[in-house]
Amino acid sequence: MSEPKTTSETAALQANPRPTTADVVTGLLVVLALGALTRLFDTQVPQWAVDTPFQRVAKTVEYPVYAIAIGLAGNVILTKLGLRERLSAGFRTEFFIKTGVVLLGASINLKILVTAAAPAIVQALALITLVFGFTWWFGGLLGLDDKLRALLSSAVSICGVSAAIAAAGAVQARREQIAYAASLVIIFALPSIFLLPWLADVLGLSDAVAGAWIGGNIDTTAAVAAAGALTGEDSLKIATIVKTTQNALIGVVAIALTAWFAFRVERTPGAARPRLGEFWARFPKFVLGFLAASVIGTLYLQSVDKATGAAHIAVVNDLRTWFLILAFVSIGLEFSVRGLREAGWRPIVVFGSAAVVNLVVGLGLSVLLFHDFTV
């Protein structure tokens, strides 16, 4: 049996298989322009709304809301003009969000990272086991194809599109199945960005518990960052630690799926055993960048005076905000419901049911593991 092919998130989702350099550059320019518009709204709307009935609302709206809304508006316009698919190669969500997460690591003290690691690992292992198992079982009950079951189970239990891509490489899923799983992830992640911070406030959750709940439940790293930003800087830190812990387990799940499909689902005589080297091939390298940034940032802040360190970290944080804005704009631009009309209702029911299970179990685990945690 040949080694499963791995495909990057961006490459797998581009509708145009051979984009020209001009298409890529133009797509990037669109993202940058909409990102600049988002930044303008984020900084100026509160001032424009002074002494108006919208003053209070304007102060509470954060940049992820503007970025996603502007991205969705750009999506509609480009679709009407027949340009969205052509320019989609420039919507580099994966690059923007992973760069933003690495930069976020610089502002997370290594002590917080180390103390949060143990409960984050326990939560990640429990959620992945329970939610993956439920999704796989329920998908089988409704008669879903095994490959689609693997993609949906990985996406909802680990980290959305990136996990679905890793699973696709392990089980040799079809391109349409990847696109469908990605569409479901985005459709459920978008409302979660606003729903979970609101529920965390209604339930009176602490920053740590809210962050752990958001990081363990929202299926994409970009959406986790958006929801964490809406909840607060401390919640964002915990949410990112929990989500990157889940991300780090992508390789383990991919290897397990590779072995399962090789020896049980698609077993052939004399099939080669999956090699341990595949784990490294599938491991999300940006997780290491996040850890390295935390180590470097912590050591740097200990070597300079407080004012200098705060000023330099503020520059890094501003750069991080820019990359996250571009990621959220790209999410809006990439959103598509076309695949949903083609696959029927069963995958939606499976994914939605698993999301509810993830939500309830994740809340319980977050309260249990992070109730005494302080940022």
Short mmCIF file of C-alpha atoms in Angstrom, two decimals, residues 121-336:
data_model
loop_
_atom_site.label_atom_id
_atom_site.label_comp_id
_atom_site.label_asym_id
_atom_site.label_seq_id
_atom_site.Cartn_x
_atom_site.Cartn_y
_atom_site.Cartn_z
CA ILE A 121 -3.77 17.66 27.74
CA VAL A 122 -6.34 15.85 29.90
CA GLN A 123 -9.16 17.87 28.36
CA ALA A 124 -7.88 17.35 24.82
CA LEU A 125 -7.52 13.59 25.22
CA ALA A 126 -10.96 13.23 26.83
CA LEU A 127 -12.74 15.41 24.26
CA ILE A 128 -11.07 13.79 21.27
CA THR A 129 -11.83 10.28 22.55
CA LEU A 130 -15.46 10.93 23.46
CA VAL A 131 -16.44 13.24 20.59
CA PHE A 132 -14.55 11.32 17.91
CA GLY A 133 -16.11 8.08 19.16
CA PHE A 134 -19.62 9.53 19.21
CA THR A 135 -19.28 11.06 15.72
CA TRP A 136 -17.89 7.84 14.25
CA TRP A 137 -20.66 5.78 15.85
CA PHE A 138 -23.50 8.13 14.90
CA GLY A 139 -22.16 8.54 11.35
CA GLY A 140 -22.16 4.76 10.98
CA LEU A 141 -25.68 4.57 12.39
CA LEU A 142 -26.88 6.97 9.66
CA GLY A 143 -24.95 5.10 6.98
CA LEU A 144 -22.26 7.66 6.11
CA ASP A 145 -19.29 6.61 4.01
CA ASP A 146 -16.34 5.57 6.22
CA LYS A 147 -14.04 8.19 4.73
CA LEU A 148 -16.51 10.99 5.32
CA ARG A 149 -17.05 9.67 8.86
CA ALA A 150 -13.31 9.90 9.46
CA LEU A 151 -13.17 13.50 8.19
CA LEU A 152 -16.17 14.67 10.20
CA SER A 153 -15.04 12.87 13.36
CA SER A 154 -11.57 14.41 13.13
CA ALA A 155 -12.86 17.89 12.31
CA VAL A 156 -15.38 18.16 15.13
CA SER A 157 -13.21 16.54 17.81
CA ILE A 158 -9.79 18.11 17.11
CA CYS A 159 -9.37 21.32 15.17
CA GLY A 160 -11.65 21.66 12.20
CA VAL A 161 -10.31 21.96 8.68
CA SER A 162 -6.68 21.15 9.50
CA ALA A 163 -7.71 17.91 11.21
CA ALA A 164 -10.02 17.03 8.31
CA ILE A 165 -7.11 17.54 5.90
CA ALA A 166 -4.84 15.31 7.97
CA ALA A 167 -7.56 12.66 8.13
CA ALA A 168 -8.11 12.97 4.38
CA GLY A 169 -4.47 12.15 3.76
CA ALA A 170 -4.71 9.15 6.05
CA VAL A 171 -7.86 7.64 4.53
CA GLN A 172 -7.44 8.86 0.92
CA ALA A 173 -10.70 10.84 0.99
CA ARG A 174 -12.09 12.45 -2.14
CA ARG A 175 -11.68 16.16 -2.77
CA GLU A 176 -15.44 16.72 -2.57
CA GLN A 177 -15.50 15.15 0.90
CA ILE A 178 -12.74 17.52 2.06
CA ALA A 179 -14.62 20.54 0.73
CA TYR A 180 -17.84 19.35 2.35
CA ALA A 181 -16.23 18.78 5.75
CA ALA A 182 -14.57 22.20 5.52
CA SER A 183 -17.90 23.88 4.72
CA LEU A 184 -19.54 22.25 7.75
CA VAL A 185 -16.70 23.37 9.99
CA ILE A 186 -17.02 26.99 8.89
CA ILE A 187 -20.82 27.02 9.06
CA PHE A 188 -20.79 25.79 12.68
CA ALA A 189 -17.72 27.82 13.71
CA LEU A 190 -19.06 31.22 12.61
CA PRO A 191 -22.01 31.40 15.04
CA SER A 192 -19.88 29.79 17.78
CA ILE A 193 -17.53 32.79 17.65
CA PHE A 194 -20.31 34.94 19.08
CA LEU A 195 -22.41 32.33 20.90
CA LEU A 196 -19.77 30.92 23.25
CA PRO A 197 -18.48 34.27 24.59
CA TRP A 198 -22.09 35.29 25.23
CA LEU A 199 -22.89 32.00 26.99
CA ALA A 200 -19.68 32.27 29.02
CA ASP A 201 -20.83 35.68 30.23
CA VAL A 202 -24.37 34.47 30.95
CA LEU A 203 -23.04 31.48 32.91
CA GLY A 204 -20.57 33.66 34.80
CA LEU A 205 -17.56 31.56 33.80
CA SER A 206 -14.10 32.65 34.89
CA ASP A 207 -11.60 33.74 32.24
CA ALA A 208 -9.75 30.42 32.46
CA VAL A 209 -12.87 28.25 32.25
CA ALA A 210 -14.31 30.34 29.40
CA GLY A 211 -11.02 30.12 27.51
CA ALA A 212 -10.75 26.36 28.03
CA TRP A 213 -14.34 25.89 26.86
CA ILE A 214 -13.81 28.00 23.75
CA GLY A 215 -10.47 26.37 22.92
CA GLY A 216 -11.83 22.88 23.34
CA ASN A 217 -15.09 23.34 21.44
CA ILE A 218 -14.73 25.70 18.48
CA ASP A 219 -13.36 23.71 15.58
CA THR A 220 -10.93 26.09 13.88
CA THR A 221 -7.93 27.85 15.34
CA ALA A 222 -8.96 31.10 13.67
CA ALA A 223 -12.47 30.99 15.16
CA VAL A 224 -11.01 30.14 18.58
CA ALA A 225 -8.80 33.22 18.34
CA ALA A 226 -11.80 35.34 17.35
CA ALA A 227 -13.99 34.09 20.21
CA GLY A 228 -11.11 34.37 22.67
CA ALA A 229 -10.50 37.96 21.60
CA LEU A 230 -14.17 38.75 22.22
CA THR A 231 -14.02 37.19 25.69
CA GLY A 232 -10.79 38.90 26.79
CA GLU A 233 -7.01 38.65 26.59
CA ASP A 234 -6.74 36.17 29.49
CA SER A 235 -9.40 33.91 27.99
CA LEU A 236 -7.64 34.14 24.62
CA LYS A 237 -4.40 32.86 26.14
CA ILE A 238 -6.04 29.80 27.72
CA ALA A 239 -8.16 29.14 24.63
CA THR A 240 -5.04 29.16 22.47
CA ILE A 241 -3.14 26.82 24.80
CA VAL A 242 -6.04 24.35 24.81
CA LYS A 243 -6.50 24.53 21.04
CA THR A 244 -2.79 24.14 20.27
CA THR A 245 -2.74 21.12 22.58
CA GLN A 246 -5.51 19.59 20.48
CA ASN A 247 -3.66 20.57 17.31
CA ALA A 248 -0.59 18.71 18.53
CA LEU A 249 -2.63 15.50 18.57
CA ILE A 250 -3.49 15.70 14.86
CA GLY A 251 -0.54 13.47 14.02
CA VAL A 252 -1.58 10.80 16.52
CA VAL A 253 -5.11 10.64 15.09
CA ALA A 254 -3.79 10.62 11.51
CA ILE A 255 -1.51 7.67 12.26
CA ALA A 256 -4.36 5.80 13.98
CA LEU A 257 -6.66 6.38 11.00
CA THR A 258 -3.94 5.32 8.58
CA ALA A 259 -3.50 2.04 10.46
CA TRP A 260 -7.25 1.48 10.82
CA PHE A 261 -7.97 1.96 7.14
CA ALA A 262 -4.89 0.00 6.09
CA PHE A 263 -5.61 -3.07 8.20
CA ARG A 264 -9.37 -3.03 8.75
CA VAL A 265 -11.35 -0.92 6.29
CA GLU A 266 -9.23 -1.32 3.15
CA ARG A 267 -7.00 -4.21 4.09
CA THR A 268 -4.96 -5.71 1.28
CA PRO A 269 -2.55 -8.66 1.46
CA GLY A 270 1.04 -7.59 2.09
CA ALA A 271 0.13 -3.98 2.89
CA ALA A 272 3.01 -2.04 4.42
CA ARG A 273 2.65 -0.94 7.99
CA PRO A 274 2.30 2.82 8.55
CA ARG A 275 5.69 4.27 9.52
CA LEU A 276 6.35 6.47 12.55
CA GLY A 277 7.81 9.05 10.18
CA GLU A 278 4.27 9.78 9.03
CA PHE A 279 3.54 11.24 12.46
CA TRP A 280 6.12 13.98 11.91
CA ALA A 281 4.88 14.56 8.37
CA ARG A 282 1.38 15.25 9.70
CA PHE A 283 2.34 17.06 12.89
CA PRO A 284 1.29 20.77 12.81
CA LYS A 285 4.67 22.52 12.93
CA PHE A 286 3.20 25.86 13.97
CA VAL A 287 2.60 24.36 17.43
CA LEU A 288 6.39 24.26 17.89
CA GLY A 289 6.58 27.89 16.75
CA PHE A 290 3.99 28.84 19.36
CA LEU A 291 6.00 27.11 22.10
CA ALA A 292 9.27 28.66 20.91
CA ALA A 293 7.74 32.14 20.85
CA SER A 294 6.56 31.69 24.45
CA VAL A 295 10.03 30.64 25.58
CA ILE A 296 11.74 33.49 23.71
CA GLY A 297 9.22 36.08 24.91
CA THR A 298 9.49 34.96 28.54
CA LEU A 299 13.30 35.00 28.52
CA TYR A 300 13.39 38.37 26.76
CA LEU A 301 11.05 40.02 29.26
CA GLN A 302 13.25 38.80 32.10
CA SER A 303 16.33 40.37 30.49
CA VAL A 304 14.99 43.93 29.97
CA ASP A 305 13.24 46.51 32.12
CA LYS A 306 9.46 46.37 32.38
CA ALA A 307 8.75 49.46 30.24
CA THR A 308 10.97 48.34 27.36
CA GLY A 309 9.57 44.81 27.42
CA ALA A 310 5.97 46.05 27.46
CA ALA A 311 6.64 48.36 24.49
CA HIS A 312 8.20 45.62 22.39
CA ILE A 313 5.51 43.06 23.24
CA ALA A 314 2.90 45.67 22.28
CA VAL A 315 4.48 45.84 18.80
CA VAL A 316 4.34 42.03 18.51
CA ASN A 317 0.72 42.03 19.68
CA ASP A 318 -0.22 44.67 17.11
CA LEU A 319 1.38 42.56 14.38
CA ARG A 320 -0.49 39.53 15.70
CA THR A 321 -3.76 41.47 15.51
CA TRP A 322 -3.09 42.28 11.86
CA PHE A 323 -2.51 38.62 10.97
CA LEU A 324 -5.66 37.55 12.84
CA ILE A 325 -7.69 40.23 11.06
CA LEU A 326 -6.46 38.92 7.71
CA ALA A 327 -7.34 35.35 8.80
CA PHE A 328 -10.88 36.32 9.80
CA VAL A 329 -11.38 38.26 6.56
CA SER A 330 -10.21 35.18 4.65
CA ILE A 331 -12.69 32.98 6.53
CA GLY A 332 -15.49 35.23 5.33
CA LEU A 333 -14.16 35.18 1.78
CA GLU A 334 -13.81 31.38 1.72
CA PHE A 335 -17.25 30.62 3.10
CA SER A 336 -19.36 28.57 0.69
#
